[in-house]
Amino acid sequence: MRDPIPAPAFRESLLGWYAGARRPLPWRTQPSLYRTVVSEFMCQQTQVATVLPYFAEWMEQFPDFASLAAAEEATVLRAWEGLGYYSRARNLHRLAKAVAAMDAPPATAAEWRALPGIGPYTAAAIASIVFGEAVPVIDGNVIRVLARLTADATPFPTAQKAQRHFERLARDLLDAHAPGEYNQAMMELGATVCVKHRPACLLCPVRTHCLAGQSGRAADFPVVPRRAQEKVEQVRLWIEEDGALLLARGGANGRLQSLYELPLRETLPQAVVGELLFSGKRAITHHLYTEHIHRAKAPAELTENPALSWVPHEELESIPLSGPHRRWVRALLKETADGRAERDPFPS
DNA sequence: AATACGGGGCA
DNA sequence: TGCCCAGTATT
């Protein structure tokens, strides 16, 4: 058994570094409960740099719980469009309605945990950052930092296993007097210094406590077995009629729920499929989709599929589409309006 | 306990 | 191209 990390010295080094190194993120420079909640939802599985423009636009459109609660779901999804993991947007919308209906928002991690879209990480983040509750957050950054501090080569096939593995250590190291600052400092360290590739160990404020860093092997931790990507080919249909485009809305349980996309060929078995207009790639978790968009003609009688609907051109910008389909629809719309120009509508 | 869920960024 | 990112809900 190795010597435990001396928690007081560790906290002092970490918090001293964080005070001078923290990025001036908008939810830090102008903090509030609502802004913290929105930032945590947006940052789930999404890099901060990607979140920033969405966060700014979101705050313009939905400045507080009440305005978000009052919005239509389609409007909410449209604002989230391009961020991915759209269940986050639907859950955040439901959460806003729940909070708006309360006398006062919850103030403990356990209460927040019961709200939609709030798991162990987000409950701990909100409770510690906003309400000063002494609960540690264990996200991807923290797992990486702790695995390197202890040079722990345990393989973690899932993040859940890693969270359980490090729960005790995370609690022991947490600064109970400044849990919000401490938690953000750990994540900031993982995001800016203790990064996955080529960590900056020479600049690390806790390098004297780090077993992996001192032996020059930080990049070897944590050990995460990888999963192969599966390739899938799909044909989607471009069907225009009377200035409207035929789109399909995501199913009740499937992915891209309540977002619109170009309909799959299987959705319209009777359609007459014509020329190939465009092929594009998109990744969804461990699937790599290649989608081939063909011009097509609708069958004389449309199937009674309630997920299908004709969307007039002028309404396309106000409905939620998936990110790739937004780009493809815009380009193809311009292309067909130009009478099918010769040039490539999708310059790389 | 495993699996599904998006899309962008980077080496 | 493959891997990662301030995770959660569902089966």
Short mmCIF file of C-alpha atoms (C1' of nucleotides) in Angstrom, two decimals:
data_model
loop_
_atom_site.label_atom_id
_atom_site.label_comp_id
_atom_site.label_asym_id
_atom_site.label_seq_id
_atom_site.Cartn_x
_atom_site.Cartn_y
_atom_site.Cartn_z
CA MET A 1 0.00 0.00 0.00
CA ARG A 2 1.41 3.36 -1.03
CA ASP A 3 1.34 6.39 1.18
CA PRO A 4 -1.90 8.30 0.81
CA ILE A 5 -1.80 11.71 -0.85
CA PRO A 6 -1.51 14.42 1.87
CA ALA A 7 -4.89 16.05 1.33
CA PRO A 8 -4.21 19.49 2.90
CA ALA A 9 -1.06 20.10 0.83
CA PHE A 10 -2.76 18.78 -2.29
CA ARG A 11 -5.76 21.09 -1.87
CA GLU A 12 -3.60 24.13 -1.24
CA SER A 13 -1.51 23.57 -4.37
CA LEU A 14 -4.55 22.86 -6.51
CA LEU A 15 -6.67 25.78 -5.30
CA GLY A 16 -3.72 28.21 -5.44
CA TRP A 17 -3.11 27.27 -9.06
CA TYR A 18 -6.83 27.47 -9.93
CA ALA A 19 -7.17 30.98 -8.51
CA GLY A 20 -4.74 32.24 -11.12
CA ALA A 21 -5.33 29.81 -14.00
CA ARG A 22 -9.11 29.50 -14.24
CA ARG A 23 -10.57 30.36 -17.60
CA PRO A 24 -13.05 33.26 -17.52
CA LEU A 25 -15.99 31.14 -18.67
CA PRO A 26 -19.34 32.96 -18.87
CA TRP A 27 -20.93 30.82 -16.16
CA ARG A 28 -18.03 31.74 -13.86
CA THR A 29 -17.71 35.46 -14.52
CA GLN A 30 -21.45 35.95 -14.11
CA PRO A 31 -22.61 32.99 -12.03
CA SER A 32 -26.17 32.06 -11.13
CA LEU A 33 -28.07 28.86 -10.43
CA TYR A 34 -29.74 28.89 -13.84
CA ARG A 35 -26.52 29.58 -15.73
CA THR A 36 -24.73 26.83 -13.82
CA VAL A 37 -27.49 24.31 -14.60
CA VAL A 38 -27.51 25.19 -18.30
CA SER A 39 -23.71 25.04 -18.53
CA GLU A 40 -23.62 21.63 -16.86
CA PHE A 41 -26.21 20.22 -19.26
CA MET A 42 -24.40 21.63 -22.28
CA CYS A 43 -20.99 20.43 -21.08
CA GLN A 44 -22.09 16.80 -20.70
CA GLN A 45 -19.92 14.90 -23.20
CA THR A 46 -19.21 18.14 -25.04
CA GLN A 47 -16.06 20.23 -25.01
CA VAL A 48 -16.27 23.69 -23.46
CA ALA A 49 -15.11 25.40 -26.65
CA THR A 50 -18.04 23.87 -28.51
CA VAL A 51 -20.49 24.96 -25.81
CA LEU A 52 -19.52 28.65 -25.62
CA PRO A 53 -21.44 30.02 -28.65
CA TYR A 54 -24.50 27.90 -27.79
CA PHE A 55 -24.45 29.13 -24.19
CA ALA A 56 -24.36 32.78 -25.25
CA GLU A 57 -27.23 32.35 -27.69
CA TRP A 58 -29.23 30.29 -25.17
CA MET A 59 -29.00 32.99 -22.52
CA GLU A 60 -30.31 35.56 -25.01
CA GLN A 61 -33.25 33.36 -25.91
CA PHE A 62 -33.99 31.74 -22.54
CA PRO A 63 -32.56 34.01 -19.78
CA ASP A 64 -34.12 32.14 -16.85
CA PHE A 65 -36.06 29.02 -15.78
CA ALA A 66 -39.40 30.75 -16.38
CA SER A 67 -38.70 31.72 -20.00
CA LEU A 68 -37.36 28.25 -20.77
CA ALA A 69 -40.36 26.60 -19.12
CA ALA A 70 -42.71 28.72 -21.21
CA ALA A 71 -41.07 27.86 -24.55
CA GLU A 72 -42.29 25.27 -27.06
CA GLU A 73 -40.26 22.07 -27.23
CA ALA A 74 -39.56 22.61 -30.94
CA THR A 75 -38.10 26.04 -30.14
CA VAL A 76 -35.91 24.54 -27.43
CA LEU A 77 -34.65 21.78 -29.74
CA ARG A 78 -33.99 24.32 -32.49
CA ALA A 79 -31.74 26.26 -30.09
CA TRP A 80 -29.92 23.04 -29.18
CA GLU A 81 -29.51 22.01 -32.83
CA GLY A 82 -25.94 20.93 -33.59
CA LEU A 83 -24.93 20.21 -29.99
CA GLY A 84 -26.02 16.58 -30.15
CA TYR A 85 -27.38 14.31 -27.40
CA TYR A 86 -30.76 15.99 -27.83
CA SER A 87 -32.31 14.24 -24.83
CA ARG A 88 -30.31 16.80 -22.83
CA ALA A 89 -32.41 19.60 -24.31
CA ARG A 90 -35.70 17.83 -23.68
CA ASN A 91 -34.65 17.00 -20.12
CA LEU A 92 -33.48 20.54 -19.43
CA HIS A 93 -36.83 21.81 -20.74
CA ARG A 94 -38.70 19.41 -18.41
CA LEU A 95 -36.46 20.43 -15.53
CA ALA A 96 -37.21 24.11 -16.11
CA LYS A 97 -40.93 23.39 -15.99
CA ALA A 98 -40.49 21.47 -12.73
CA VAL A 99 -38.36 24.17 -11.11
CA ALA A 100 -40.69 26.95 -12.29
CA ALA A 101 -43.55 25.15 -10.57
CA MET A 102 -41.74 25.00 -7.22
CA ASP A 103 -41.75 27.61 -4.49
CA ALA A 104 -37.97 27.47 -4.46
CA PRO A 105 -35.39 25.41 -6.37
CA PRO A 106 -33.86 22.37 -4.58
CA ALA A 107 -30.69 23.08 -2.59
CA THR A 108 -29.19 19.60 -2.11
CA ALA A 109 -27.55 17.06 -4.42
CA ALA A 110 -30.10 14.40 -3.44
CA GLU A 111 -33.02 16.62 -4.45
CA TRP A 112 -31.44 17.68 -7.74
CA ARG A 113 -30.71 14.03 -8.54
CA ALA A 114 -34.45 13.42 -8.78
CA LEU A 115 -34.93 15.94 -11.61
CA PRO A 116 -34.80 14.91 -15.30
CA GLY A 117 -31.37 14.87 -16.90
CA ILE A 118 -29.59 15.10 -13.54
CA GLY A 119 -27.28 12.17 -12.80
CA PRO A 120 -24.61 11.72 -10.12
CA TYR A 121 -22.16 14.11 -11.77
CA THR A 122 -24.54 17.01 -12.47
CA ALA A 123 -26.21 16.76 -9.05
CA ALA A 124 -22.82 16.99 -7.35
CA ALA A 125 -21.67 19.83 -9.60
CA ILE A 126 -24.75 22.00 -8.95
CA ALA A 127 -24.86 21.24 -5.21
CA SER A 128 -21.17 22.00 -4.69
CA ILE A 129 -20.78 24.99 -7.00
CA VAL A 130 -24.03 26.78 -6.22
CA PHE A 131 -24.91 25.60 -2.70
CA GLY A 132 -21.50 24.74 -1.23
CA GLU A 133 -22.42 21.14 -0.42
CA ALA A 134 -19.35 18.97 0.23
CA VAL A 135 -19.82 16.38 -2.52
CA PRO A 136 -17.10 15.48 -5.05
CA VAL A 137 -17.70 15.45 -8.80
CA ILE A 138 -16.25 12.52 -10.73
CA ASP A 139 -16.26 13.25 -14.45
CA GLY A 140 -13.86 12.23 -17.22
CA ASN A 141 -11.36 14.88 -16.18
CA VAL A 142 -11.33 13.83 -12.53
CA ILE A 143 -11.00 10.14 -13.44
CA ARG A 144 -7.96 10.97 -15.57
CA VAL A 145 -6.33 13.10 -12.85
CA LEU A 146 -6.93 10.52 -10.10
CA ALA A 147 -5.74 7.59 -12.23
CA ARG A 148 -2.49 9.45 -12.92
CA LEU A 149 -1.98 10.65 -9.36
CA THR A 150 -2.13 7.04 -8.19
CA ALA A 151 -0.67 5.44 -11.37
CA ASP A 152 -3.69 3.14 -11.31
CA ALA A 153 -3.67 0.79 -14.31
CA THR A 154 -7.07 -0.78 -13.60
CA PRO A 155 -8.91 -1.08 -16.93
CA PHE A 156 -12.16 0.90 -16.99
CA PRO A 157 -14.43 -0.38 -19.78
CA THR A 158 -17.12 2.08 -18.65
CA ALA A 159 -16.99 5.44 -16.93
CA GLN A 160 -19.40 4.12 -14.32
CA LYS A 161 -16.83 1.57 -13.14
CA ALA A 162 -14.17 4.27 -12.91
CA GLN A 163 -16.51 6.49 -10.88
CA ARG A 164 -17.11 3.76 -8.32
CA HIS A 165 -13.41 2.92 -8.25
CA PHE A 166 -12.38 6.48 -7.38
CA GLU A 167 -15.31 7.49 -5.17
CA ARG A 168 -13.40 7.01 -1.91
CA LEU A 169 -10.27 8.83 -3.08
CA ALA A 170 -12.34 11.68 -4.51
CA ARG A 171 -14.14 12.16 -1.18
CA ASP A 172 -10.90 12.04 0.80
CA LEU A 173 -9.22 14.69 -1.33
CA LEU A 174 -12.21 17.04 -1.60
CA ASP A 175 -11.87 20.35 0.23
CA ALA A 176 -15.08 20.40 2.28
CA HIS A 177 -14.66 24.13 2.96
CA ALA A 178 -14.53 25.08 -0.72
CA PRO A 179 -16.15 22.16 -2.58
CA GLY A 180 -17.28 24.22 -5.57
CA GLU A 181 -13.88 25.76 -6.15
CA TYR A 182 -12.15 22.44 -5.54
CA ASN A 183 -14.37 20.51 -7.95
CA GLN A 184 -13.96 23.10 -10.68
CA ALA A 185 -10.21 23.15 -10.05
CA MET A 186 -9.95 19.38 -10.54
CA MET A 187 -11.92 19.57 -13.79
CA GLU A 188 -9.94 22.60 -14.95
CA LEU A 189 -6.70 20.75 -14.28
CA GLY A 190 -7.90 17.79 -16.35
CA ALA A 191 -9.15 20.02 -19.15
CA THR A 192 -6.11 22.28 -19.50
CA VAL A 193 -3.00 20.59 -17.98
CA CYS A 194 -3.64 16.92 -17.27
CA VAL A 195 -5.02 16.39 -20.79
CA LYS A 196 -5.30 13.05 -22.54
CA HIS A 197 -2.51 13.57 -25.09
CA ARG A 198 0.82 15.07 -24.11
CA PRO A 199 -0.08 16.25 -20.59
CA ALA A 200 1.87 19.30 -19.38
CA CYS A 201 3.31 17.63 -16.29
CA LEU A 202 6.07 20.26 -15.91
CA LEU A 203 3.39 22.91 -15.42
CA CYS A 204 1.23 20.82 -13.10
CA PRO A 205 0.56 22.31 -9.65
CA VAL A 206 0.28 18.84 -8.04
CA ARG A 207 3.16 17.12 -9.84
CA THR A 208 4.92 16.38 -6.53
CA HIS A 209 1.92 14.22 -5.58
CA CYS A 210 1.64 12.43 -8.94
CA LEU A 211 3.09 8.93 -9.25
CA ALA A 212 2.52 8.65 -13.01
CA GLY A 213 3.81 12.14 -13.76
CA GLN A 214 7.01 11.67 -11.80
CA SER A 215 7.84 8.54 -13.75
CA GLY A 216 7.03 10.20 -17.05
CA ARG A 217 4.16 7.80 -17.71
CA ALA A 218 1.14 10.06 -17.22
CA ALA A 219 -0.15 9.42 -20.74
CA ASP A 220 -0.45 5.69 -19.94
CA PHE A 221 -3.35 6.34 -17.56
CA PRO A 222 -6.22 5.72 -17.28
CA VAL A 223 -6.47 2.40 -19.12
CA VAL A 224 -9.63 2.37 -21.25
CA PRO A 225 -10.35 -0.56 -23.58
CA ARG A 226 -11.70 0.76 -26.87
CA ARG A 227 -14.69 -0.33 -28.90
CA ALA A 228 -14.71 -0.72 -32.67
CA GLN A 229 -16.86 1.50 -34.88
CA GLU A 230 -19.46 -0.14 -37.05
CA LYS A 231 -20.02 1.18 -40.58
CA VAL A 232 -23.59 1.57 -41.85
CA GLU A 233 -24.82 2.71 -45.28
CA GLN A 234 -28.22 4.41 -45.62
CA VAL A 235 -30.28 5.83 -48.47
CA ARG A 236 -32.32 8.96 -47.74
CA LEU A 237 -34.85 10.61 -50.02
CA TRP A 238 -35.15 14.16 -51.29
CA ILE A 239 -38.81 14.63 -52.16
CA GLU A 240 -40.04 18.11 -53.08
CA GLU A 241 -43.60 18.97 -54.02
CA ASP A 242 -45.37 22.33 -54.26
CA GLY A 243 -42.57 24.19 -52.49
CA ALA A 244 -42.46 21.76 -49.58
CA LEU A 245 -39.97 19.11 -48.52
CA LEU A 246 -41.00 15.73 -47.12
CA LEU A 247 -39.38 15.13 -43.74
CA ALA A 248 -39.61 12.44 -41.07
CA ARG A 249 -39.69 13.14 -37.37
CA GLY A 250 -37.70 10.95 -34.98
CA GLY A 251 -39.66 8.24 -33.19
CA ALA A 252 -40.82 8.14 -29.60
CA ASN A 253 -37.93 6.02 -28.41
CA GLY A 254 -35.26 6.20 -31.08
CA ARG A 255 -32.43 8.64 -31.52
CA LEU A 256 -33.01 12.22 -32.65
CA GLN A 257 -36.37 12.08 -30.91
CA SER A 258 -38.68 14.84 -32.19
CA LEU A 259 -36.04 16.15 -34.57
CA TYR A 260 -36.68 16.17 -38.31
CA GLU A 261 -34.55 14.38 -40.88
CA LEU A 262 -34.74 13.43 -44.54
CA PRO A 263 -36.81 10.20 -44.64
CA LEU A 264 -35.06 6.85 -44.99
CA ARG A 265 -35.70 4.83 -48.12
CA GLU A 266 -37.33 2.09 -45.98
CA THR A 267 -39.83 4.60 -44.65
CA LEU A 268 -41.25 5.07 -48.17
CA PRO A 269 -41.14 1.67 -49.87
CA GLN A 270 -43.37 2.88 -52.74
CA ALA A 271 -41.26 5.92 -53.63
CA VAL A 272 -39.58 6.06 -57.04
CA VAL A 273 -35.89 6.62 -56.37
CA GLY A 274 -33.92 8.76 -58.80
CA GLU A 275 -30.44 10.22 -59.10
CA LEU A 276 -27.90 10.46 -56.29
CA LEU A 277 -27.63 14.09 -55.14
CA PHE A 278 -25.06 13.79 -52.38
CA SER A 279 -23.31 11.40 -50.01
CA GLY A 280 -22.16 12.44 -46.56
CA LYS A 281 -20.82 10.90 -43.37
CA ARG A 282 -21.89 11.29 -39.76
CA ALA A 283 -20.91 9.52 -36.55
CA ILE A 284 -23.39 8.46 -33.89
CA THR A 285 -21.67 6.92 -30.88
CA HIS A 286 -19.89 3.83 -32.23
CA HIS A 287 -21.69 3.83 -35.58
CA LEU A 288 -20.28 5.53 -38.66
CA TYR A 289 -23.10 6.29 -41.07
CA THR A 290 -22.65 7.03 -44.75
CA GLU A 291 -25.89 8.57 -46.00
CA HIS A 292 -26.73 8.68 -49.71
CA ILE A 293 -29.35 11.29 -50.56
CA HIS A 294 -31.33 10.49 -53.70
CA ARG A 295 -33.91 12.60 -55.45
CA ALA A 296 -37.22 10.75 -55.32
CA LYS A 297 -40.87 11.01 -56.23
CA ALA A 298 -43.52 10.48 -53.62
CA PRO A 299 -45.93 7.58 -54.14
CA ALA A 300 -49.40 8.55 -55.28
CA GLU A 301 -50.70 7.94 -51.81
CA LEU A 302 -48.41 8.64 -48.93
CA THR A 303 -48.23 5.97 -46.24
CA GLU A 304 -50.20 6.87 -43.14
CA ASN A 305 -46.95 7.22 -41.24
CA PRO A 306 -47.71 10.03 -38.75
CA ALA A 307 -43.99 10.78 -38.50
CA LEU A 308 -43.96 12.07 -42.10
CA SER A 309 -44.86 15.64 -42.88
CA TRP A 310 -44.54 18.16 -45.69
CA VAL A 311 -42.56 21.18 -44.53
CA PRO A 312 -42.83 24.34 -46.67
CA HIS A 313 -39.46 25.86 -47.58
CA GLU A 314 -40.13 28.98 -45.53
CA GLU A 315 -40.66 26.91 -42.39
CA LEU A 316 -37.46 24.88 -42.66
CA GLU A 317 -35.39 27.33 -40.64
CA SER A 318 -37.72 27.26 -37.66
CA ILE A 319 -38.01 23.51 -37.20
CA PRO A 320 -35.35 21.40 -35.42
CA LEU A 321 -33.18 19.29 -37.74
CA SER A 322 -30.15 17.22 -36.94
CA GLY A 323 -26.89 19.13 -37.49
CA PRO A 324 -25.74 17.33 -40.66
CA HIS A 325 -29.20 17.40 -42.19
CA ARG A 326 -29.42 21.15 -41.59
CA ARG A 327 -26.28 21.69 -43.67
CA TRP A 328 -27.32 19.21 -46.34
CA VAL A 329 -30.85 20.55 -46.67
CA ARG A 330 -29.64 24.14 -46.93
CA ALA A 331 -27.12 23.25 -49.64
CA LEU A 332 -29.47 21.03 -51.62
CA LEU A 333 -32.24 23.59 -51.42
CA LYS A 334 -29.94 26.20 -52.93
CA GLU A 335 -28.76 23.68 -55.50
CA THR A 336 -32.24 22.73 -56.67
CA ALA A 337 -33.31 26.39 -56.68
CA ASP A 338 -30.36 27.23 -58.93
CA GLY A 339 -31.62 24.68 -61.42
CA ARG A 340 -28.97 22.17 -60.50
CA ALA A 341 -25.74 24.02 -61.13
CA GLU A 342 -22.70 22.10 -62.26
CA ARG A 343 -20.52 22.90 -59.29
CA ASP A 344 -20.14 20.84 -56.13
CA PRO A 345 -22.59 22.18 -53.55
CA PHE A 346 -20.55 20.65 -50.74
CA PRO A 347 -17.02 22.02 -50.91
CA SER A 348 -14.89 20.40 -48.28
"C1'" DA B 1 -24.46 -4.32 -15.94
"C1'" DA B 2 -24.42 -3.16 -20.80
"C1'" DT B 3 -25.93 -0.16 -24.39
"C1'" DA B 4 -27.68 3.99 -26.89
"C1'" DC B 5 -27.23 8.58 -27.55
"C1'" DG B 6 -24.37 13.63 -31.67
"C1'" DG B 7 -21.26 16.18 -33.18
"C1'" DG B 8 -16.95 18.71 -33.27
"C1'" DG B 9 -11.97 18.84 -32.56
"C1'" DC B 10 -7.51 17.14 -32.80
"C1'" DA B 11 -3.12 14.23 -33.57
"C1'" DT C 1 -9.20 7.92 -39.43
"C1'" DG C 2 -9.63 6.96 -34.46
"C1'" DC C 3 -10.34 8.74 -30.02
"C1'" DC C 4 -12.07 12.00 -26.67
"C1'" DC C 5 -15.09 15.25 -24.53
"C1'" DA C 6 -17.96 19.06 -17.38
"C1'" DG C 7 -22.88 11.92 -18.52
"C1'" DT C 8 -27.72 10.20 -18.34
"C1'" DA C 9 -31.54 7.13 -19.31
"C1'" DT C 10 -32.98 2.86 -20.63
"C1'" DT C 11 -33.03 -2.14 -21.06
#
